[in-house]
PDB file of N, CA and C in Angstrom:
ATOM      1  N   UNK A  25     146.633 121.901  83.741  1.00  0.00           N
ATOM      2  CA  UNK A  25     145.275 121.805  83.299  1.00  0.00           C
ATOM      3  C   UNK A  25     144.768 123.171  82.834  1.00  0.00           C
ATOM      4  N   UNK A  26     145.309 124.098  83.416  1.00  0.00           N
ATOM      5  CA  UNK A  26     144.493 125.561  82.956  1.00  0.00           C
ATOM      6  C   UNK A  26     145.517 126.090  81.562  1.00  0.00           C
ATOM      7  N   UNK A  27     146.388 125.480  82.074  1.00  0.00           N
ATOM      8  CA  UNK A  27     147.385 125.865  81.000  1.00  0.00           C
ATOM      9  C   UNK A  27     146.689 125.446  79.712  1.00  0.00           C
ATOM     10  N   UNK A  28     146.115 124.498  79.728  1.00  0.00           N
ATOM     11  CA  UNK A  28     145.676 123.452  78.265  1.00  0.00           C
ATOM     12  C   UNK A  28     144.398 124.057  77.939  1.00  0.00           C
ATOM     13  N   UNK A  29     143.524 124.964  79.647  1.00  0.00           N
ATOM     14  CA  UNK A  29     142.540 125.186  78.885  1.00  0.00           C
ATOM     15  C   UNK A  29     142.450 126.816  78.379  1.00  0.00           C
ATOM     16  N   UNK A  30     143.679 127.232  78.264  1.00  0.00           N
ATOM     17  CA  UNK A  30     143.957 128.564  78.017  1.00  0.00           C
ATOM     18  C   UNK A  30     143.917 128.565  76.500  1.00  0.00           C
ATOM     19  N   UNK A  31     144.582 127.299  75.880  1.00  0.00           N
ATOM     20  CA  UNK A  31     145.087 126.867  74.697  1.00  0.00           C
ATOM     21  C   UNK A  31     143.756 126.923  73.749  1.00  0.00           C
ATOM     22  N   UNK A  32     142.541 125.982  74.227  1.00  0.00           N
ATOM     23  CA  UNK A  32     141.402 125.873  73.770  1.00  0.00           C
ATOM     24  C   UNK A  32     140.810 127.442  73.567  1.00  0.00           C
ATOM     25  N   UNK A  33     140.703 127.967  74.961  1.00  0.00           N
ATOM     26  CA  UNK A  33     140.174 129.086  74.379  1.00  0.00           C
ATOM     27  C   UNK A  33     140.668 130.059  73.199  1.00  0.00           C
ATOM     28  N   UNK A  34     142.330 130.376  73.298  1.00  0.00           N
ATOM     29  CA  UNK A  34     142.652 130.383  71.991  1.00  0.00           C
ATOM     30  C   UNK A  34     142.271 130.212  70.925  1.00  0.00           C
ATOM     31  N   UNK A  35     141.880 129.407  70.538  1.00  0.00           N
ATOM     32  CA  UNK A  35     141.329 128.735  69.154  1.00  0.00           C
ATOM     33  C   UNK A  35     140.204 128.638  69.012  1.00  0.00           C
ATOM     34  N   UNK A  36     139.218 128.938  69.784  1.00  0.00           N
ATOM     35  CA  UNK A  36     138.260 129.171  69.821  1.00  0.00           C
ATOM     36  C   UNK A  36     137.851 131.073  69.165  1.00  0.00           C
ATOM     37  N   UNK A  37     138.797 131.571  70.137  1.00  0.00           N
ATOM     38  CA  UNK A  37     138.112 133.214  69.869  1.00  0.00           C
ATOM     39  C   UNK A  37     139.208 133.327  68.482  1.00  0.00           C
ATOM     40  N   UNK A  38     139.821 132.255  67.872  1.00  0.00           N
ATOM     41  CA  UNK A  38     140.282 132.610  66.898  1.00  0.00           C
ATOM     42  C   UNK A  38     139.741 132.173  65.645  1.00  0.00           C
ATOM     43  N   UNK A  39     138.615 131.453  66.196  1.00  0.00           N
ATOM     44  CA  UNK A  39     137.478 130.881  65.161  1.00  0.00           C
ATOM     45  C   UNK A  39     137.201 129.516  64.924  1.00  0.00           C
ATOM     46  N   UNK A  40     138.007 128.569  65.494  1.00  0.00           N
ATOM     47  CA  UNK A  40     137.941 127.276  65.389  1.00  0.00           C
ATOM     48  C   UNK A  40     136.474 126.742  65.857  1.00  0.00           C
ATOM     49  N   UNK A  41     135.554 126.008  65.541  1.00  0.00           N
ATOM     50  CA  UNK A  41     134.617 125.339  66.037  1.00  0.00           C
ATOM     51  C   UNK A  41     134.468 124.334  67.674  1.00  0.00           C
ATOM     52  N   UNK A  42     134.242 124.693  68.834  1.00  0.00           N
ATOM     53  CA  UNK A  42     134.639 123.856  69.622  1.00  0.00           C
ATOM     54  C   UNK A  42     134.691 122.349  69.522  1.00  0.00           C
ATOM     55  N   UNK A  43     133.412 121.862  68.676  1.00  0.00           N
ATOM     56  CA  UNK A  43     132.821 120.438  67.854  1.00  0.00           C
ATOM     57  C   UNK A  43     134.541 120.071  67.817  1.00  0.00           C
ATOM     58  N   UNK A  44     135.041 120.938  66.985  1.00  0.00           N
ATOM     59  CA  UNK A  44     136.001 120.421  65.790  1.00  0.00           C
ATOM     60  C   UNK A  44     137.204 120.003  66.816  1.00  0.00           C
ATOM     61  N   UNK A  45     137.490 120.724  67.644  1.00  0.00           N
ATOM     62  CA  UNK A  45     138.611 120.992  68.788  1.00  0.00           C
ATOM     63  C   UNK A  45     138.271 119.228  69.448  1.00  0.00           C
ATOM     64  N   UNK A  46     139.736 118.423  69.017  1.00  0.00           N
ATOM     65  CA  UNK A  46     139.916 117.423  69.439  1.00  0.00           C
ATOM     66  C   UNK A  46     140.325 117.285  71.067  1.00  0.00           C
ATOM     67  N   UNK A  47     139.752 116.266  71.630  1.00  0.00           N
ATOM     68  CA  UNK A  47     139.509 116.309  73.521  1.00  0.00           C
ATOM     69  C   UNK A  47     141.116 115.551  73.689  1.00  0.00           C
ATOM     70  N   UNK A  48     141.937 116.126  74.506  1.00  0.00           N
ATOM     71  CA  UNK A  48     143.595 115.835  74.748  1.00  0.00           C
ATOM     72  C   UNK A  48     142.790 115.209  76.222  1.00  0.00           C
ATOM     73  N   UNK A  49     143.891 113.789  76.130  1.00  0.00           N
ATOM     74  CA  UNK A  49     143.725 113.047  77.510  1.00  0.00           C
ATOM     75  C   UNK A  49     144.751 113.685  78.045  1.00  0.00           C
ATOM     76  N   UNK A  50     144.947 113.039  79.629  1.00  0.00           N
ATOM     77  CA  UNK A  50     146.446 113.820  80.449  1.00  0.00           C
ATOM     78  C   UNK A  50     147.302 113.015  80.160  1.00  0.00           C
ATOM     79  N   UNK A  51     148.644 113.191  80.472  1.00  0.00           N
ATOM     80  CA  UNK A  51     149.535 112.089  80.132  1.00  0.00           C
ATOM     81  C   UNK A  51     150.211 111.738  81.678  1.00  0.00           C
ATOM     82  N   UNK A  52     149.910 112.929  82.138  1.00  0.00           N
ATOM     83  CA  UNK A  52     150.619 113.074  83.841  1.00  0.00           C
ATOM     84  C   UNK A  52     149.640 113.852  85.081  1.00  0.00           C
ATOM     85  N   UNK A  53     149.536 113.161  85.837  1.00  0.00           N
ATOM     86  CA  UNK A  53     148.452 113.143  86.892  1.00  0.00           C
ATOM     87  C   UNK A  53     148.974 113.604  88.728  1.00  0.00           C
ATOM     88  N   UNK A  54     149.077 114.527  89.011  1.00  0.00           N
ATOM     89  CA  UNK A  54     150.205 115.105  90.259  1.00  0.00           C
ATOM     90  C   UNK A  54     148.696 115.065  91.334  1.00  0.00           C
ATOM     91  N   UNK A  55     149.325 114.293  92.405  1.00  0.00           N
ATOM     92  CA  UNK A  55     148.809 114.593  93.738  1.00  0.00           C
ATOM     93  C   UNK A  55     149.489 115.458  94.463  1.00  0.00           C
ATOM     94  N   UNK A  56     148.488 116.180  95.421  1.00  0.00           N
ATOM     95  CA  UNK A  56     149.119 117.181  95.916  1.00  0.00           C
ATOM     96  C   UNK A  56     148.354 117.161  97.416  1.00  0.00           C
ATOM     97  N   UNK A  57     149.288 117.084  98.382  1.00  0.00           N
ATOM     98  CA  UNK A  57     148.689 117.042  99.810  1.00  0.00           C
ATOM     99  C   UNK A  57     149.499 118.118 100.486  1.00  0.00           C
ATOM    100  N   UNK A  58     148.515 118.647 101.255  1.00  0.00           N
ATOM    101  CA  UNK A  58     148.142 120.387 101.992  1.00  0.00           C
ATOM    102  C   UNK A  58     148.519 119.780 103.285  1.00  0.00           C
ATOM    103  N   UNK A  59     149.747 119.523 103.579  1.00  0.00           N
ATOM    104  CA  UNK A  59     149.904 118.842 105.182  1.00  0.00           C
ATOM    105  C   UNK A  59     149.179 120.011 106.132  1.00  0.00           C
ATOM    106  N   UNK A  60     149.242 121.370 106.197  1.00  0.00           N
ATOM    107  CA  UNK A  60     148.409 121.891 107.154  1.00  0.00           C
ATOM    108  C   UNK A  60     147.441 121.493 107.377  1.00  0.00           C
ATOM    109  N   UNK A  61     146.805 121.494 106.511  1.00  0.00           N
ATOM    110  CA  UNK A  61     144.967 121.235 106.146  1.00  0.00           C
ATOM    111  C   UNK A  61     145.072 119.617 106.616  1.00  0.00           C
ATOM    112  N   UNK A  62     145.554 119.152 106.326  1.00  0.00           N
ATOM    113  CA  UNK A  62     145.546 117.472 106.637  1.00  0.00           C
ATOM    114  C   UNK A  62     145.632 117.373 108.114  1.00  0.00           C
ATOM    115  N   UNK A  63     147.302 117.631 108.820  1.00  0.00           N
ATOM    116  CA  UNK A  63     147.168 118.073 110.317  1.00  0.00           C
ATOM    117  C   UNK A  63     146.051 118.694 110.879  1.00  0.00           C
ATOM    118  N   UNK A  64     145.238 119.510 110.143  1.00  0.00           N
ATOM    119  CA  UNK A  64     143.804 120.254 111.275  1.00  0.00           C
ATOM    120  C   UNK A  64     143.272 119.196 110.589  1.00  0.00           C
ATOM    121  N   UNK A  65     142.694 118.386 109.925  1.00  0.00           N
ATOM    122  CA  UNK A  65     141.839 117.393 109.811  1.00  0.00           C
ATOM    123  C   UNK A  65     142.001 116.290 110.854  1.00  0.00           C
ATOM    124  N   UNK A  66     143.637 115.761 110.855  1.00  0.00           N
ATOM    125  CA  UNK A  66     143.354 114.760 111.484  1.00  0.00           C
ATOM    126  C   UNK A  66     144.187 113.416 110.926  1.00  0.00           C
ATOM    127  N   UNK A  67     144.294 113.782 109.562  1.00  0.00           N
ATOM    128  CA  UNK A  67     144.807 112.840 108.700  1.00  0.00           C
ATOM    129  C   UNK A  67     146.441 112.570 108.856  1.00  0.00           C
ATOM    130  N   UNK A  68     147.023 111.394 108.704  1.00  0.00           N
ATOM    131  CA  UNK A  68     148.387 111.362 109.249  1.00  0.00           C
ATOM    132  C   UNK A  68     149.006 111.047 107.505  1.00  0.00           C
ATOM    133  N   UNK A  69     149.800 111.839 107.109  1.00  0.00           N
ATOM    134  CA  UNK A  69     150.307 111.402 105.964  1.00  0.00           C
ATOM    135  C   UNK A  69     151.548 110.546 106.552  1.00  0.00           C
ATOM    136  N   UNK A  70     151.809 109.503 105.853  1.00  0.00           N
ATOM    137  CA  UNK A  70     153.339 108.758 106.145  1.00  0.00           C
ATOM    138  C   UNK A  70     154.319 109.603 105.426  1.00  0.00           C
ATOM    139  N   UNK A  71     155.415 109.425 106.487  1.00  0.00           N
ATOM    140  CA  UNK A  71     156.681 110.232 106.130  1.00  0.00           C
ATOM    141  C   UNK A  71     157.061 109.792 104.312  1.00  0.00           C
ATOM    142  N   UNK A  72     157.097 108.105 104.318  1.00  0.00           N
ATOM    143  CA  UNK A  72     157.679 108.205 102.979  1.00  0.00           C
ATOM    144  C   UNK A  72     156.931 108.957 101.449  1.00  0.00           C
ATOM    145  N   UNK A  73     155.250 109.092 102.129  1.00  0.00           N
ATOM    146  CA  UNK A  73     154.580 109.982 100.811  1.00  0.00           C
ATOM    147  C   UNK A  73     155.469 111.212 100.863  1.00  0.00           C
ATOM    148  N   UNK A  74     156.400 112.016 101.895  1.00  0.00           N
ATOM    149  CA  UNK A  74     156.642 113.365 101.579  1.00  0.00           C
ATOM    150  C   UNK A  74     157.625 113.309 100.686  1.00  0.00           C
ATOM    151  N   UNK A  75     157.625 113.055  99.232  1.00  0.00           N
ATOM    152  CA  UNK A  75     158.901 113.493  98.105  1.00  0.00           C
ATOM    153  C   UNK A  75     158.998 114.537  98.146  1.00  0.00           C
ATOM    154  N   UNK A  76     158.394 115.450  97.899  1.00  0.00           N
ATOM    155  CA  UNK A  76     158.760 117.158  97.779  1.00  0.00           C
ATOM    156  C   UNK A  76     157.901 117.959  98.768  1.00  0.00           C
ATOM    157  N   UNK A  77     158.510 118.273  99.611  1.00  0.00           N
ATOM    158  CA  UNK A  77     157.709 119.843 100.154  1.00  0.00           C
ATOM    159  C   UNK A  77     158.350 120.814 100.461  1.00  0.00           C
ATOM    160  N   UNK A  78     157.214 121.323  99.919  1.00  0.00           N
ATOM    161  CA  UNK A  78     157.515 123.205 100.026  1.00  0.00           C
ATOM    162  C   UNK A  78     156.964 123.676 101.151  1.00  0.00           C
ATOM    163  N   UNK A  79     157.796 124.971 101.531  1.00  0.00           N
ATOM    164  CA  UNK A  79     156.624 125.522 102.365  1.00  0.00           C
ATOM    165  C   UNK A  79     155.832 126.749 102.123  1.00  0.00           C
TER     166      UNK A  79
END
């Protein structure tokens, strides 16, 4: 997301009109759960949500 809005600004300080600057939908949407933060909350994630973690 910042990546895309790095892009905009680009083209902007390069003179483009923001008006003109066509609005990009997402195509890919990532959840992301903070098991620490979740454990001090309280919240129990199920084992099978863990596909990837880092630590």
């Amino acid at each position: 997301m910042f990546r895309h809005a790095a892009v905009f600004v680009d083209k902007i300080l390069k003179g483009a009109s923001p008006a003109e600057i066509p609005i990009e939908q997402p195509t890919q949407f990532k959840t992301v759960i903070n098991h620490k933060t979740a454990k001090a909350l309280g919240v129990e994630i199920p084992r099978r949500c863990w596909c990837a973690r880092t630590t």
